[in-house]
Coordinates of C-alpha atoms and ligand atoms in Angstrom, one line a residue:
V241 CA -13.5 178.5 61.8
S242 CA -12.5 180.2 65.0
L243 CA -8.8 179.9 65.5
D244 CA -9.3 180.1 69.3
S245 CA -11.8 177.3 69.5
G246 CA -11.0 173.7 69.9
V247 CA -10.4 171.3 67.0
A248 CA -11.3 172.9 63.7
A249 CA -13.2 170.8 61.2
P250 CA -12.5 171.0 57.5
A251 CA -14.5 174.1 56.2
A252 CA -18.0 173.5 54.8
A253 CA -18.3 173.5 51.0
G254 CA -18.6 176.9 49.6
S255 CA -16.9 178.7 52.5
P256 CA -13.7 180.7 51.6
A257 CA -11.5 178.1 53.3
S258 CA -12.9 175.3 51.1
D259 CA -12.9 177.3 47.9
I260 CA -9.8 175.7 46.6
R261 CA -11.0 175.4 43.0
A262 CA -9.8 179.0 42.4
V263 CA -6.3 177.7 42.3
T264 CA -6.9 174.2 40.9
E265 CA -6.6 174.8 37.1
Q266 CA -3.9 172.5 36.1
P267 CA -4.4 168.7 36.1
G268 CA -2.0 166.7 38.1
H269 CA -1.8 169.2 40.8
L270 CA 0.9 168.1 43.4
S271 CA -1.5 168.2 46.3
D272 CA -4.1 166.1 44.4
R273 CA -1.4 163.4 44.1
W274 CA -0.6 163.7 47.8
N275 CA -4.3 163.3 48.5
L276 CA -4.5 160.2 46.3
Q277 CA -1.7 158.5 48.2
A278 CA -2.5 159.9 51.6
K279 CA -2.9 156.3 52.9
D280 CA 0.7 155.5 52.0
W281 CA 2.0 158.7 53.5
I282 CA 0.0 158.2 56.8
T283 CA 1.5 154.7 57.1
W284 CA 5.0 156.0 56.3
A285 CA 4.9 159.1 58.5
R286 CA 3.4 157.2 61.5
A287 CA 5.7 154.1 61.4
P288 CA 7.7 154.4 64.7
G289 CA 11.2 155.6 64.1
H290 CA 10.9 154.9 60.3
D291 CA 11.2 158.3 58.7
S292 CA 14.1 160.8 59.0
Y293 CA 11.7 163.0 60.9
W294 CA 11.8 160.7 63.9
R295 CA 15.5 159.7 63.5
F296 CA 17.1 163.2 63.3
H297 CA 15.2 165.9 61.4
R298 CA 12.5 166.8 64.0
D299 CA 15.0 167.5 66.8
A300 CA 17.3 169.6 64.5
F301 CA 14.3 171.6 63.1
F302 CA 12.7 172.2 66.5
E303 CA 16.0 173.6 67.9
F304 CA 15.9 176.1 65.1
L305 CA 12.4 177.4 65.9
P306 CA 11.6 180.4 68.1
P307 CA 9.9 179.7 71.4
P308 CA 6.1 179.4 71.4
G309 CA 4.3 182.7 71.0
Y310 CA 0.9 183.9 69.9
R311 CA 0.0 181.5 67.1
T312 CA 2.0 179.1 64.9
V313 CA 0.7 177.9 61.5
D314 CA 1.8 174.6 60.1
I315 CA 1.7 174.9 56.3
G316 CA 1.1 171.6 54.5
C317 CA 0.6 169.8 57.8
G318 CA -0.2 166.4 56.3
E319 CA -1.5 163.9 58.8
G320 CA -0.4 166.2 61.6
R321 CA 2.8 164.8 63.1
V322 CA 4.5 168.2 63.2
T323 CA 1.4 169.9 64.4
R324 CA 1.1 167.5 67.3
D325 CA 4.8 167.9 68.3
L326 CA 4.6 171.7 68.1
R327 CA 1.6 171.6 70.4
K328 CA 3.5 169.4 72.8
A329 CA 6.3 171.9 72.7
G330 CA 3.9 174.6 73.8
H331 CA 2.9 176.2 70.5
K332 CA -0.7 177.2 69.8
V333 CA -0.8 175.7 66.4
V334 CA -3.2 175.4 63.5
G335 CA -2.4 173.2 60.5
I336 CA -3.4 173.8 56.9
D337 CA -3.4 171.2 54.2
R338 CA -5.1 171.1 50.8
S339 CA -5.7 167.3 51.0
P340 CA -9.0 166.3 52.6
A341 CA -7.6 162.8 53.4
M342 CA -4.6 164.3 55.3
C343 CA -6.8 166.8 57.2
S344 CA -9.2 164.0 58.1
A345 CA -6.3 161.9 59.4
A346 CA -5.0 164.8 61.5
L347 CA -8.5 165.3 63.0
T348 CA -9.2 161.7 63.7
H349 CA -5.8 160.9 65.3
P350 CA -6.0 160.0 69.0
E351 CA -4.4 163.4 69.7
P352 CA -6.5 165.4 67.2
S353 CA -5.0 168.6 65.7
R354 CA -6.6 171.8 64.8
V355 CA -6.5 171.8 61.1
I356 CA -8.1 173.7 58.3
L357 CA -8.6 172.3 54.8
G358 CA -7.2 175.0 52.6
D359 CA -4.6 176.0 50.0
A360 CA -1.2 177.3 51.1
R361 CA -1.4 179.8 48.2
Q362 CA -4.7 181.2 49.4
L363 CA -4.4 180.8 53.2
P364 CA -7.8 180.7 55.0
L365 CA -6.4 183.0 57.7
P366 CA -6.6 186.7 58.4
T367 CA -3.7 189.1 57.7
D368 CA -1.3 189.6 60.7
S369 CA -2.9 186.6 62.5
A370 CA 0.2 184.6 63.5
D371 CA 3.7 185.3 64.8
C372 CA 5.2 182.0 63.5
A373 CA 4.7 179.8 60.5
I374 CA 6.4 176.6 59.6
A375 CA 6.5 174.5 56.4
F376 CA 8.2 171.2 57.2
M377 CA 8.9 169.2 54.1
S378 CA 6.0 170.7 52.2
L379 CA 7.2 173.7 50.2
Q380 CA 8.8 171.5 47.5
D381 CA 5.5 169.7 47.2
I382 CA 3.5 172.9 46.6
D383 CA 2.9 174.2 43.1
N384 CA 3.8 177.9 42.7
M385 CA 5.6 177.9 46.0
E386 CA 6.4 181.6 45.7
I387 CA 2.7 182.4 46.0
A388 CA 2.5 180.3 49.2
V389 CA 5.5 182.2 50.6
K390 CA 3.8 185.5 49.9
E391 CA 0.7 184.2 51.7
V392 CA 2.8 183.4 54.7
A393 CA 4.2 186.9 54.7
R394 CA 0.6 188.2 54.6
I395 CA -0.7 186.2 57.6
L396 CA 2.5 186.9 59.7
M397 CA 2.7 189.8 62.0
P398 CA 5.7 192.2 61.6
K399 CA 8.9 190.4 62.7
G400 CA 7.1 187.1 62.4
R401 CA 9.3 184.0 61.9
F402 CA 9.0 181.4 59.1
G403 CA 10.8 178.0 59.6
I404 CA 11.2 175.9 56.5
A405 CA 12.5 172.4 55.9
I406 CA 12.9 171.2 52.3
V407 CA 14.7 168.4 50.4
H408 CA 18.1 169.9 49.8
P409 CA 18.1 171.3 46.2
I410 CA 21.3 169.5 45.4
Y411 CA 19.7 166.2 46.5
S412 CA 16.5 166.7 44.5
G413 CA 18.6 167.9 41.5
G414 CA 20.7 164.7 41.3
G415 CA 20.9 161.1 42.5
F416 CA 23.1 158.2 43.3
A417 CA 23.5 155.4 40.9
D418 CA 22.0 152.1 42.0
A419 CA 25.2 150.6 43.4
Q420 CA 25.8 151.1 47.1
G421 CA 29.6 150.8 47.0
D422 CA 32.2 153.4 48.0
D423 CA 32.6 154.5 44.4
D424 CA 28.8 155.1 43.9
P425 CA 28.8 158.5 42.3
F426 CA 26.3 161.2 42.9
T427 CA 25.4 162.7 39.5
V428 CA 23.3 165.7 38.4
K429 CA 21.7 164.4 35.3
K430 CA 19.7 167.4 34.3
S431 CA 20.4 171.0 34.8
Y432 CA 20.4 171.9 38.6
F433 CA 19.1 175.3 37.7
Q434 CA 16.0 174.0 35.9
S435 CA 12.9 173.6 38.0
T436 CA 11.4 170.2 37.2
P437 CA 8.6 168.1 38.5
C438 CA 9.9 164.8 39.9
S439 CA 8.4 161.8 41.7
P440 CA 11.2 159.7 43.3
T441 CA 10.3 156.4 45.0
H442 CA 11.9 155.8 48.4
A443 CA 11.8 152.4 50.1
G444 CA 12.6 151.7 53.7
G445 CA 11.8 148.6 55.7
D446 CA 8.5 147.1 54.3
L447 CA 7.4 150.5 53.1
T448 CA 7.6 152.2 49.7
M449 CA 6.5 155.7 49.0
V450 CA 6.4 158.0 46.0
F451 CA 7.3 161.6 46.8
H452 CA 5.6 164.0 44.4
R453 CA 7.5 167.3 44.3
E454 CA 9.2 169.9 42.2
H455 CA 12.9 170.2 42.1
R456 CA 13.9 173.8 42.3
P457 CA 17.3 175.4 42.7
L458 CA 18.1 177.1 46.0
R459 CA 17.8 180.5 44.5
A460 CA 14.1 179.8 43.8
Y461 CA 13.5 179.6 47.6
T462 CA 15.8 182.5 48.6
Q463 CA 14.2 184.7 45.9
A464 CA 10.7 183.8 47.1
L465 CA 11.6 184.6 50.7
T466 CA 13.4 187.9 50.1
G467 CA 10.8 188.9 47.4
A468 CA 8.0 188.4 50.1
G469 CA 9.9 190.6 52.6
F470 CA 11.8 188.0 54.6
V471 CA 15.4 188.2 55.8
I472 CA 17.1 184.8 56.0
E473 CA 18.6 184.4 59.5
Q474 CA 19.8 180.9 59.6
L475 CA 20.4 178.1 57.2
N476 CA 21.2 174.5 58.1
E477 CA 22.2 171.5 55.9
L478 CA 21.5 168.0 57.1
T479 CA 22.4 164.6 56.1
D480 CA 21.3 161.2 57.3
P481 CA 23.9 160.2 59.9
D482 CA 23.0 156.5 59.5
K483 CA 23.9 156.4 55.8
P484 CA 27.4 155.1 54.8
E485 CA 29.9 157.2 53.0
P486 CA 29.7 158.6 50.3
R487 CA 25.9 159.0 50.8
R488 CA 26.5 160.7 54.1
G489 CA 28.6 163.3 52.3
I490 CA 25.7 164.7 50.3
P491 CA 23.2 167.0 52.1
M492 CA 19.6 165.6 52.1
F493 CA 17.7 168.4 53.7
L494 CA 17.9 172.2 54.0
D495 CA 16.4 174.1 56.9
I496 CA 15.9 177.9 56.8
L497 CA 14.7 180.3 59.5
A498 CA 13.5 183.6 58.1
T499 CA 12.1 186.8 59.7
L500 CA 9.6 189.1 58.2
R501 CA 11.2 192.6 57.9
S502 CA 8.3 194.7 59.1
Ligands
SAM716 C1 5.5 165.4 52.5 S1 3.9 165.9 53.0 C2 4.5 166.7 54.6 C3 3.4 166.7 55.6 C4 3.9 167.2 57.0 N1 4.4 168.6 56.9 C5 4.9 166.3 57.6 O1 6.1 166.5 57.5 O2 4.5 165.3 58.1 C6 3.5 167.4 52.0 C7 2.1 167.9 52.3 O3 1.9 169.1 51.5 C8 0.5 169.2 51.2 N2 0.3 170.2 50.1 C9 0.8 170.1 48.8 N3 0.3 171.2 48.1 C10 -0.4 172.0 49.0 C11 -1.0 173.2 48.9 N4 -1.1 173.9 47.7 N5 -1.6 173.7 50.0 C12 -1.6 173.1 51.2 N6 -1.0 171.9 51.3 C13 -0.4 171.3 50.3 C14 0.2 167.8 50.8 O4 -1.2 167.6 50.8 C15 0.9 167.0 51.9 O5 0.1 166.7 53.0

């Protein structure tokens, strides 16, 4: 797929970009689960004003990013909402996702994105081919995330920037009891330090969505970044401003901007 051509189609079977079997050993792969429920995600992500992306997270994340440069890669792009917004903001962007259903949705949207079907842990892109990468709400959904972070370091040029948004590790490591009252406690039931697969269900309006992810402590991300040669420049913690206290007092998301050392 030429990165400088127009809309990229999912790679043909047998090409390096589609050779995702090489990293598909374990059953229940997180991206297989995302692929199976792509329809739900597309409805959730595209419902106007529904998700935190539209309500507050997109604006905070985009303020964080460097200005458009040579090429931006959107890792785990899903149905393409961030890819489309990056393009509107002037980025020359290509999205990567391991789910065929998500790639297909991004390609067939009225504003089609350039996307490549591929695994974040084996990026179908040349070394030193981008100056910016982002992973918006996807690293916690990627198995062996540290391999994906190394891959991002490989495809970035020296001094390239990597913008990440994840579920805040304290938020994925615990939960509120069912009650909504003022004394509704937030508890960490299992060890915060233990990486654990989890599949919380979130409901909002008429929509319900299961989020398949792995809870990991913050240090799993900082170690993956520094181990791959990144320096963490900025870190931001966000909460949902529309939630009542005490829910508003617990951070929901963590955004990180990192720069490749050389
Ligand atoms: C919560 S969705 C986020 C999509 C998009 N970034 C957004 O915010 O709209 C997570 C995405 O990560 C993708 N994903 C999970 N594992 C992956 C992997 N190993 N390689 C590439 N994409 C992966 C899933 O297919 C899914 O589309």
